[in-house]
Short mmCIF file of C-alpha atoms in Angstrom, two decimals:
data_model
loop_
_atom_site.label_atom_id
_atom_site.label_comp_id
_atom_site.label_asym_id
_atom_site.label_seq_id
_atom_site.Cartn_x
_atom_site.Cartn_y
_atom_site.Cartn_z
CA MET W 515 -13.92 18.19 -23.64
CA LYS W 516 -16.35 15.50 -25.24
CA ASP W 517 -15.40 12.08 -25.80
CA TYR W 518 -16.18 11.78 -29.02
CA THR W 519 -13.97 8.39 -29.35
CA ASN W 520 -17.23 6.04 -29.40
CA TYR W 521 -19.39 9.08 -31.72
CA THR W 522 -21.58 7.55 -34.55
CA THR W 523 -22.17 9.39 -38.11
CA SER W 524 -25.50 10.77 -36.74
CA ASP W 525 -23.59 12.20 -33.50
CA PHE W 526 -21.07 13.94 -35.96
CA ILE W 527 -23.74 15.73 -37.57
CA LEU W 528 -25.09 17.15 -34.76
CA ASP W 529 -22.13 18.17 -33.09
CA ASP W 530 -21.94 22.08 -33.03
CA SER W 531 -17.84 22.08 -33.01
CA PHE W 532 -18.58 19.43 -35.96
CA ARG W 533 -20.61 21.59 -37.87
CA ARG W 534 -18.39 24.79 -37.48
CA TRP W 535 -14.85 22.80 -38.83
CA VAL W 536 -16.83 21.67 -41.51
CA LEU W 537 -18.45 24.66 -42.83
CA LYS W 538 -16.39 27.55 -41.62
CA ASN W 539 -13.21 25.86 -40.91
CA THR W 540 -12.62 28.37 -37.89
CA PRO W 541 -8.86 27.68 -36.87
CA THR W 542 -9.52 26.18 -33.20
CA ASP W 543 -12.23 23.76 -34.55
CA HIS W 544 -9.57 23.08 -37.71
CA ASP W 545 -6.43 22.06 -35.08
CA PHE W 546 -8.95 20.28 -32.89
CA TRP W 547 -10.95 17.83 -35.66
CA VAL W 548 -7.49 17.13 -37.64
CA GLU W 549 -5.40 16.64 -34.90
CA TRP W 550 -8.49 14.38 -33.29
CA ILE W 551 -8.67 12.23 -36.90
CA LYS W 552 -4.97 11.84 -36.66
CA GLN W 553 -5.31 10.37 -33.20
CA ASN W 554 -8.62 8.12 -34.30
CA PRO W 555 -8.18 6.58 -38.01
CA GLY W 556 -10.58 4.07 -37.55
CA GLN W 557 -13.15 6.85 -36.74
CA ALA W 558 -12.43 8.31 -40.09
CA GLU W 559 -15.52 7.00 -42.24
CA ASN W 560 -17.55 8.46 -40.32
CA VAL W 561 -16.18 11.49 -40.06
CA THR W 562 -16.40 11.50 -44.42
CA ILE W 563 -20.00 10.35 -43.99
CA ALA W 564 -20.59 12.88 -41.80
CA GLN W 565 -19.03 15.45 -43.94
CA GLN W 566 -20.67 14.49 -47.02
CA PHE W 567 -23.78 14.41 -45.34
CA ILE W 568 -23.69 18.28 -43.84
CA HIS W 569 -22.14 19.65 -47.22
CA SER W 570 -25.45 18.08 -48.80
CA MET W 571 -27.62 19.63 -46.03
CA HIS W 572 -25.86 22.87 -46.31
CA GLN W 573 -26.44 23.09 -49.78
CA ALA W 574 -30.05 21.79 -50.06
CA HIS W 575 -30.99 24.70 -47.92
CA GLU W 576 -30.09 27.14 -49.78
CA LEU W 577 -31.65 26.07 -52.70
CA VAL W 578 -35.23 24.75 -51.22
CA THR W 579 -37.73 26.79 -48.95
CA GLU W 580 -38.71 25.65 -46.00
CA ASP W 581 -41.87 24.42 -46.98
CA GLU W 582 -40.01 22.22 -49.35
CA ILE W 583 -37.90 20.77 -47.47
CA LYS W 584 -41.39 20.13 -44.88
CA ILE W 585 -43.05 18.21 -47.63
CA GLU W 586 -40.06 15.90 -48.76
CA LEU W 587 -39.21 14.52 -45.35
CA ASN W 588 -42.78 13.84 -45.06
CA ARG W 589 -43.00 12.17 -47.71
CA LEU W 590 -40.13 10.39 -46.64
CA SER W 591 -41.63 10.02 -43.48
CA GLU W 592 -44.72 8.37 -44.89
CA ALA W 593 -42.85 5.53 -46.91
CA ARG W 594 -41.61 4.37 -43.32
CA SER W 595 -44.55 5.03 -41.28
CA PRO W 596 -48.16 6.55 -41.35
CA LYS W 597 -47.52 8.46 -38.24
CA GLU W 598 -47.05 12.21 -39.57
CA ILE W 599 -44.30 14.37 -38.27
CA THR W 600 -45.17 17.65 -36.48
CA PHE W 601 -42.45 21.01 -37.34
CA ILE W 602 -41.74 23.07 -35.25
CA PRO W 603 -41.57 26.74 -37.20
CA LEU W 604 -38.06 27.46 -38.42
CA LEU W 605 -36.47 29.82 -35.84
CA ASN W 606 -32.86 29.95 -36.88
CA ARG W 607 -30.42 28.34 -38.91
CA ILE W 608 -29.20 25.74 -36.32
CA THR W 609 -32.83 25.40 -34.93
CA TYR W 610 -33.87 24.10 -38.10
CA TRP W 611 -30.40 22.07 -38.78
CA LYS W 612 -31.08 20.13 -35.47
CA GLN W 613 -34.73 19.74 -36.28
CA ALA W 614 -34.20 18.47 -40.04
CA VAL W 615 -31.48 16.41 -39.30
CA ALA W 616 -33.12 14.68 -36.31
CA ALA W 617 -35.96 14.06 -38.48
CA VAL W 618 -33.87 12.85 -41.36
CA ILE W 619 -31.87 10.26 -38.81
CA VAL W 620 -35.62 8.93 -37.47
CA ILE W 621 -36.64 8.21 -41.10
CA GLY W 622 -33.31 6.24 -42.01
CA LEU W 623 -32.17 8.83 -44.67
CA VAL W 624 -28.61 8.75 -43.00
CA GLY W 625 -28.50 5.08 -43.59
CA PHE W 626 -29.86 5.69 -47.44
CA LEU W 627 -27.02 8.56 -47.72
CA TYR W 628 -24.34 5.84 -46.62
CA THR W 629 -25.09 3.34 -49.35
CA VAL W 630 -25.28 5.79 -51.66
CA LEU W 631 -22.00 7.00 -51.34
CA LYS W 632 -20.61 3.94 -50.71
CA THR W 633 -21.95 2.52 -54.23
CA ASN W 634 -22.22 5.78 -56.68
CA LEU W 635 -18.79 7.18 -55.08
CA THR W 636 -19.30 10.76 -56.41
CA SER W 637 -18.04 12.99 -53.62
CA PRO W 638 -14.22 14.01 -53.50
CA ALA W 639 -14.24 13.48 -49.58
CA ALA W 640 -10.96 11.43 -49.38
CA TYR W 641 -9.18 13.69 -50.92
CA GLU W 642 -10.83 16.78 -49.22
CA LEU W 643 -10.31 15.14 -46.08
CA ARG W 644 -6.59 14.08 -46.60
CA LYS W 645 -5.90 18.06 -47.12
CA SER W 646 -7.42 18.98 -44.09
CA GLU W 647 -5.67 16.53 -41.98
CA TRP W 648 -2.01 17.26 -43.43
CA GLY W 649 -2.99 20.54 -42.21
CA GLU W 650 0.80 22.07 -43.72
CA GLN W 651 0.45 24.66 -46.25
CA LEU W 652 -0.03 23.03 -49.68
CA VAL W 653 0.16 24.03 -52.97
CA GLU W 654 -2.76 22.78 -55.51
CA ILE W 655 -3.29 22.36 -59.16
CA ASP W 656 -6.88 22.01 -60.92
CA ASN W 657 -6.40 20.84 -63.95
CA LYS W 658 -10.33 22.34 -65.52
CA GLY W 659 -9.13 22.43 -69.24
CA THR W 660 -9.05 19.62 -71.35
CA ALA W 661 -5.46 19.74 -72.31
CA GLN W 662 -2.65 17.79 -70.07
CA LYS W 663 -0.59 19.32 -67.28
CA ILE W 664 3.38 18.97 -66.69
CA ILE W 665 4.07 19.90 -62.74
CA THR W 666 7.61 19.72 -61.42
CA LEU W 667 7.66 18.75 -57.70
CA PRO W 668 9.79 19.72 -55.04
CA ASP W 669 11.98 16.81 -55.69
CA GLY W 670 12.22 17.17 -59.45
CA SER W 671 9.83 14.04 -59.93
CA LEU W 672 7.56 15.49 -62.97
CA VAL W 673 3.70 14.85 -63.08
CA THR W 674 1.75 15.14 -65.74
CA LEU W 675 -1.58 15.61 -64.74
CA TYR W 676 -5.17 14.89 -67.34
CA PRO W 677 -8.02 16.98 -67.34
CA LYS W 678 -10.51 17.43 -64.48
CA SER W 679 -7.95 16.41 -61.91
CA ARG W 680 -6.78 17.91 -59.31
CA LEU W 681 -3.12 17.16 -56.85
CA SER W 682 -1.98 18.68 -54.11
CA TYR W 683 1.55 18.31 -52.28
CA PRO W 684 3.83 20.50 -50.03
CA LYS W 685 5.81 23.16 -51.00
CA THR W 686 8.67 21.23 -49.74
CA PHE W 687 9.62 17.43 -49.21
CA VAL W 688 10.84 17.78 -45.51
CA THR W 689 10.26 14.80 -43.85
CA SER W 690 11.30 11.30 -44.79
CA GLN W 691 8.74 10.66 -47.06
CA ARG W 692 7.42 12.42 -50.54
CA THR W 693 4.00 12.43 -50.50
CA VAL W 694 1.36 13.75 -52.71
CA ASN W 695 -2.78 13.87 -52.84
CA LEU W 696 -4.67 12.83 -56.41
CA SER W 697 -8.56 12.82 -57.18
CA GLY W 698 -8.38 12.21 -60.94
CA ALA W 699 -5.56 10.35 -62.98
CA ALA W 700 -1.90 11.07 -63.64
CA PHE W 701 1.03 9.90 -64.89
CA PHE W 702 4.05 9.96 -62.16
CA ASN W 703 7.87 10.14 -63.56
CA VAL W 704 9.35 9.47 -60.14
CA THR W 705 13.19 10.79 -58.89
CA LYS W 706 14.70 7.99 -57.65
CA ASN W 707 15.53 7.96 -53.92
CA PRO W 708 15.75 5.03 -52.17
CA LYS W 709 16.14 6.68 -48.28
CA ARG W 710 12.71 8.98 -48.91
CA PRO W 711 10.05 6.60 -50.69
CA PHE W 712 7.30 8.77 -52.85
CA LEU W 713 3.46 8.20 -51.83
CA VAL W 714 0.36 9.20 -53.98
CA TYR W 715 -2.77 8.84 -51.90
CA ALA W 716 -5.48 8.30 -54.41
CA ASN W 717 -8.92 7.66 -52.84
CA GLU W 718 -9.03 4.35 -51.00
CA LEU W 719 -5.16 3.20 -52.29
CA VAL W 720 -1.61 4.32 -51.72
CA THR W 721 0.79 4.16 -54.03
CA LYS W 722 4.63 3.65 -53.02
CA VAL W 723 7.83 3.79 -55.00
CA LEU W 724 11.03 4.83 -54.74
CA GLY W 725 11.61 5.79 -58.21
CA THR W 726 9.95 4.57 -61.01
CA SER W 727 7.38 5.45 -63.85
CA PHE W 728 3.17 5.22 -63.15
CA THR W 729 -0.03 5.91 -63.73
CA VAL W 730 -3.20 6.31 -61.58
CA ARG W 731 -6.70 6.88 -62.18
CA ALA W 732 -8.62 7.87 -59.70
CA PHE W 733 -11.51 9.79 -60.19
CA ASP W 734 -14.17 10.18 -57.78
CA LYS W 735 -17.14 9.40 -59.97
CA ASP W 736 -15.52 5.95 -61.13
CA ALA W 737 -16.46 2.63 -59.64
CA LYS W 738 -12.60 1.29 -59.61
CA VAL W 739 -8.78 2.66 -58.94
CA GLU W 740 -6.47 1.66 -61.25
CA VAL W 741 -2.92 1.66 -60.81
CA ILE W 742 -0.65 0.88 -63.96
CA VAL W 743 3.32 0.51 -63.90
CA LYS W 744 5.49 1.77 -66.52
CA THR W 745 9.09 1.11 -65.23
CA GLY W 746 10.63 0.24 -61.96
CA LYS W 747 8.67 -1.20 -59.03
CA VAL W 748 5.57 -0.17 -57.10
CA SER W 749 4.03 -0.96 -53.75
CA VAL W 750 0.01 -0.54 -53.73
CA PHE W 751 -2.00 -1.06 -50.59
CA SER W 752 -4.99 0.51 -48.82
CA ALA W 753 -5.03 3.62 -47.47
CA LYS W 754 -6.26 2.06 -43.88
CA ASP W 755 -2.93 0.81 -43.50
CA ALA W 756 -0.97 3.97 -44.31
CA ASN W 757 0.31 3.77 -40.77
CA ALA W 758 2.17 0.55 -40.93
CA GLU W 759 3.01 0.39 -44.92
CA THR W 760 4.40 4.11 -45.27
CA ASN W 761 6.62 4.02 -41.91
CA THR W 762 9.67 2.06 -43.68
CA PRO W 763 11.50 2.55 -47.10
CA ALA W 764 10.57 -0.96 -48.19
CA LEU W 765 8.08 -1.94 -50.30
CA THR W 766 5.24 -4.19 -49.12
CA GLY W 767 2.20 -4.25 -50.13
CA LEU W 768 1.03 -5.76 -53.55
CA ILE W 769 3.84 -5.49 -55.77
CA LEU W 770 3.91 -4.13 -59.28
CA THR W 771 6.38 -4.48 -61.39
CA PRO W 772 6.15 -2.99 -65.51
CA ASN W 773 3.21 -3.91 -67.59
CA GLN W 774 1.23 -4.70 -64.36
CA GLN W 775 -1.78 -2.84 -63.23
CA VAL W 776 -3.75 -3.37 -60.31
CA VAL W 777 -7.75 -2.60 -60.33
CA PHE W 778 -9.29 -1.71 -57.02
CA ASP W 779 -12.94 -2.06 -56.84
CA ARG W 780 -14.43 -0.01 -54.55
CA LYS W 781 -17.98 -1.35 -53.91
CA ALA W 782 -16.54 -4.67 -53.28
CA LEU W 783 -13.23 -3.27 -51.63
CA ASN W 784 -10.79 -5.92 -53.50
CA MET W 785 -7.71 -5.46 -55.97
CA THR W 786 -6.83 -7.31 -58.64
CA LYS W 787 -3.41 -7.75 -60.26
CA THR W 788 -3.44 -8.24 -63.93
CA LEU W 789 -1.36 -7.56 -66.66
CA VAL W 790 -1.82 -4.43 -68.61
CA GLY W 791 -4.01 -4.24 -71.80
CA LEU W 792 -0.89 -3.65 -74.20
CA PRO W 793 2.36 -4.48 -72.85
CA ALA W 794 5.45 -1.65 -74.38
CA PRO W 795 8.69 -2.96 -74.28
CA VAL W 796 10.91 -1.65 -71.72
CA ILE W 797 14.09 -2.39 -73.24
CA ALA W 798 15.15 0.79 -75.80
CA PRO W 799 14.36 1.34 -79.36
CA GLU W 800 17.76 0.33 -80.65
CA GLU W 801 17.74 -3.30 -78.58
CA GLN W 802 14.11 -4.09 -79.88
CA LYS W 803 15.38 -5.31 -83.60
CA SER W 804 17.98 -7.86 -82.68
CA THR W 805 15.73 -9.01 -79.20
CA PHE W 806 12.75 -9.65 -81.76
CA THR W 807 14.90 -11.55 -84.49
CA PHE W 808 14.83 -15.10 -84.16
CA ILE W 809 16.86 -17.84 -86.51
CA ASN W 810 16.19 -21.40 -85.51
CA THR W 811 16.52 -19.84 -82.17
CA PRO W 812 15.62 -22.36 -78.74
CA VAL W 813 11.46 -21.84 -77.89
CA ASN W 814 13.15 -21.51 -74.84
CA GLU W 815 15.48 -18.82 -75.40
CA ALA W 816 12.51 -16.96 -77.44
CA PHE W 817 10.70 -16.92 -74.57
CA GLU W 818 13.37 -15.50 -72.25
CA LYS W 819 13.93 -12.61 -74.70
CA LEU W 820 10.57 -11.44 -74.86
CA SER W 821 10.22 -12.10 -71.09
CA ASN W 822 12.84 -9.46 -70.49
CA ALA W 823 11.72 -7.12 -73.15
CA TYR W 824 8.90 -6.12 -71.58
CA GLY W 825 9.05 -7.27 -68.13
CA VAL W 826 6.79 -10.21 -68.11
CA THR W 827 6.99 -13.38 -66.42
CA ILE W 828 6.57 -15.86 -69.16
CA VAL W 829 5.76 -19.76 -67.20
CA HIS W 830 6.41 -22.28 -68.86
CA ASP W 831 8.55 -26.26 -68.58
CA PRO W 832 11.85 -26.06 -70.28
CA ALA W 833 12.30 -29.59 -70.40
CA VAL W 834 9.50 -29.79 -72.53
CA LEU W 835 10.25 -27.24 -74.76
CA LYS W 836 13.62 -28.62 -75.18
CA GLY W 837 13.24 -29.82 -79.20
CA CYS W 838 11.17 -26.74 -80.37
CA GLU W 839 12.75 -23.81 -82.33
CA ILE W 840 11.34 -20.47 -83.96
CA SER W 841 12.47 -18.71 -86.88
CA ALA W 842 10.75 -15.00 -87.09
CA GLU W 843 10.94 -11.45 -87.39
CA PHE W 844 8.90 -9.23 -85.38
CA THR W 845 8.77 -5.89 -86.34
CA ASP W 846 5.42 -3.59 -85.26
CA GLU W 847 3.62 -6.98 -83.72
CA SER W 848 2.41 -6.51 -79.81
CA PHE W 849 3.30 -8.57 -77.06
CA TYR W 850 0.06 -10.78 -77.62
CA GLU W 851 0.74 -11.19 -81.22
CA GLN W 852 4.25 -12.42 -80.78
CA LEU W 853 3.04 -14.59 -78.55
CA ASP W 854 0.13 -15.69 -80.67
CA LEU W 855 2.60 -16.83 -83.31
CA ILE W 856 5.14 -18.87 -81.28
CA CYS W 857 2.35 -21.15 -79.88
CA LYS W 858 0.75 -21.42 -83.25
CA ALA W 859 4.51 -22.33 -84.69
CA ILE W 860 5.06 -25.19 -82.16
CA ASP W 861 1.42 -25.96 -81.38
CA ALA W 862 1.25 -24.58 -78.22
CA ARG W 863 -1.38 -22.21 -75.98
CA TYR W 864 -1.09 -19.55 -73.93
CA GLU W 865 -2.95 -18.55 -70.67
CA VAL W 866 -2.56 -15.24 -68.74
CA ALA W 867 -2.57 -16.20 -64.71
CA ASN W 868 -1.91 -13.46 -61.90
CA ALA W 869 -0.27 -10.90 -64.19
CA GLN W 870 1.83 -14.03 -65.85
CA ILE W 871 2.01 -15.77 -68.93
CA VAL W 872 1.38 -19.43 -68.68
CA ILE W 873 2.75 -21.72 -71.93
CA TYR W 874 0.99 -25.18 -71.99
CA SER W 875 2.52 -27.65 -74.88
CA LYS W 876 3.28 -30.90 -75.29
CA GLY W 877 6.74 -30.52 -76.94
CA CYS W 878 8.28 -30.59 -80.16
CA SER W 879 9.64 -33.89 -80.55
CA ASN W 880 7.72 -34.67 -83.89
CA ASN W 881 9.02 -31.37 -85.57
#
């Protein structure tokens, strides 16, 4: 048996068994490669790039003639070297494959493709690769329409699947985890079960919850992946760390709470935690009127009520604001509008930092 441990992208592209798996997915090749990838997660990136390249070459071969391919390869070759490439006549598809791929590798197109795939992010390879790795029979919902689709998962959790999005999941959650695979955008309202974490795999990120509601945006062509929390607590981490992070019920990784979001830059490979653009109250509507009515209310108390109502941490110095009071009734004002009005009334200002609100004030001793 071959040792694929140190295979490069080009090695995978030229391997007969690997190509059969990618193009034909025969049972023998499928079982071997799915198990091999599970045992060698460090090769996932090379495997993904090779898969994408093989599909691209296969589609191109069906759409253009051999002469057109020769002309294009010659043009690319001349851009790198004045020497001409001599082509052997096409004998069959496999011979062509080896000649064309070898020529492409020599002139550096594999490196070019690797760069393009990492920066343009146009392929659903991560989603497809996970489907293949999971192996078990999955339910797949592909929302090709213009309206949202409501999906009930085996555990009773509800998913609102947005247009141009796909979701795959097991028919039954039989393991200690509830795992789904997303390409696109969806809102999840997860049934609470502390003993069985709920995991959403979406491009390079994994979102882990015990029971909460949140939105994931992970379209293949987008340069960013977003996770936005509505209620509860959510853990977000890189898919590369999935083995370590998913084997425990505890929420580790980057923790998000209501009205917080994480934005993952797929090119820079970094995550940024921020507040959402328009925080929404996390308390019941009937509680909001009394919460947002202030009559000679100490500002420290007003900030505490506002913080509890929106689930947003408001950092301030109680000693500095001890003499400050506010009288106001907020009805349709947004979270930030309320902050603006309170700060204006006490001659203070605020900043958003690390998904928190930080209040700056000199106090109200002269009020």
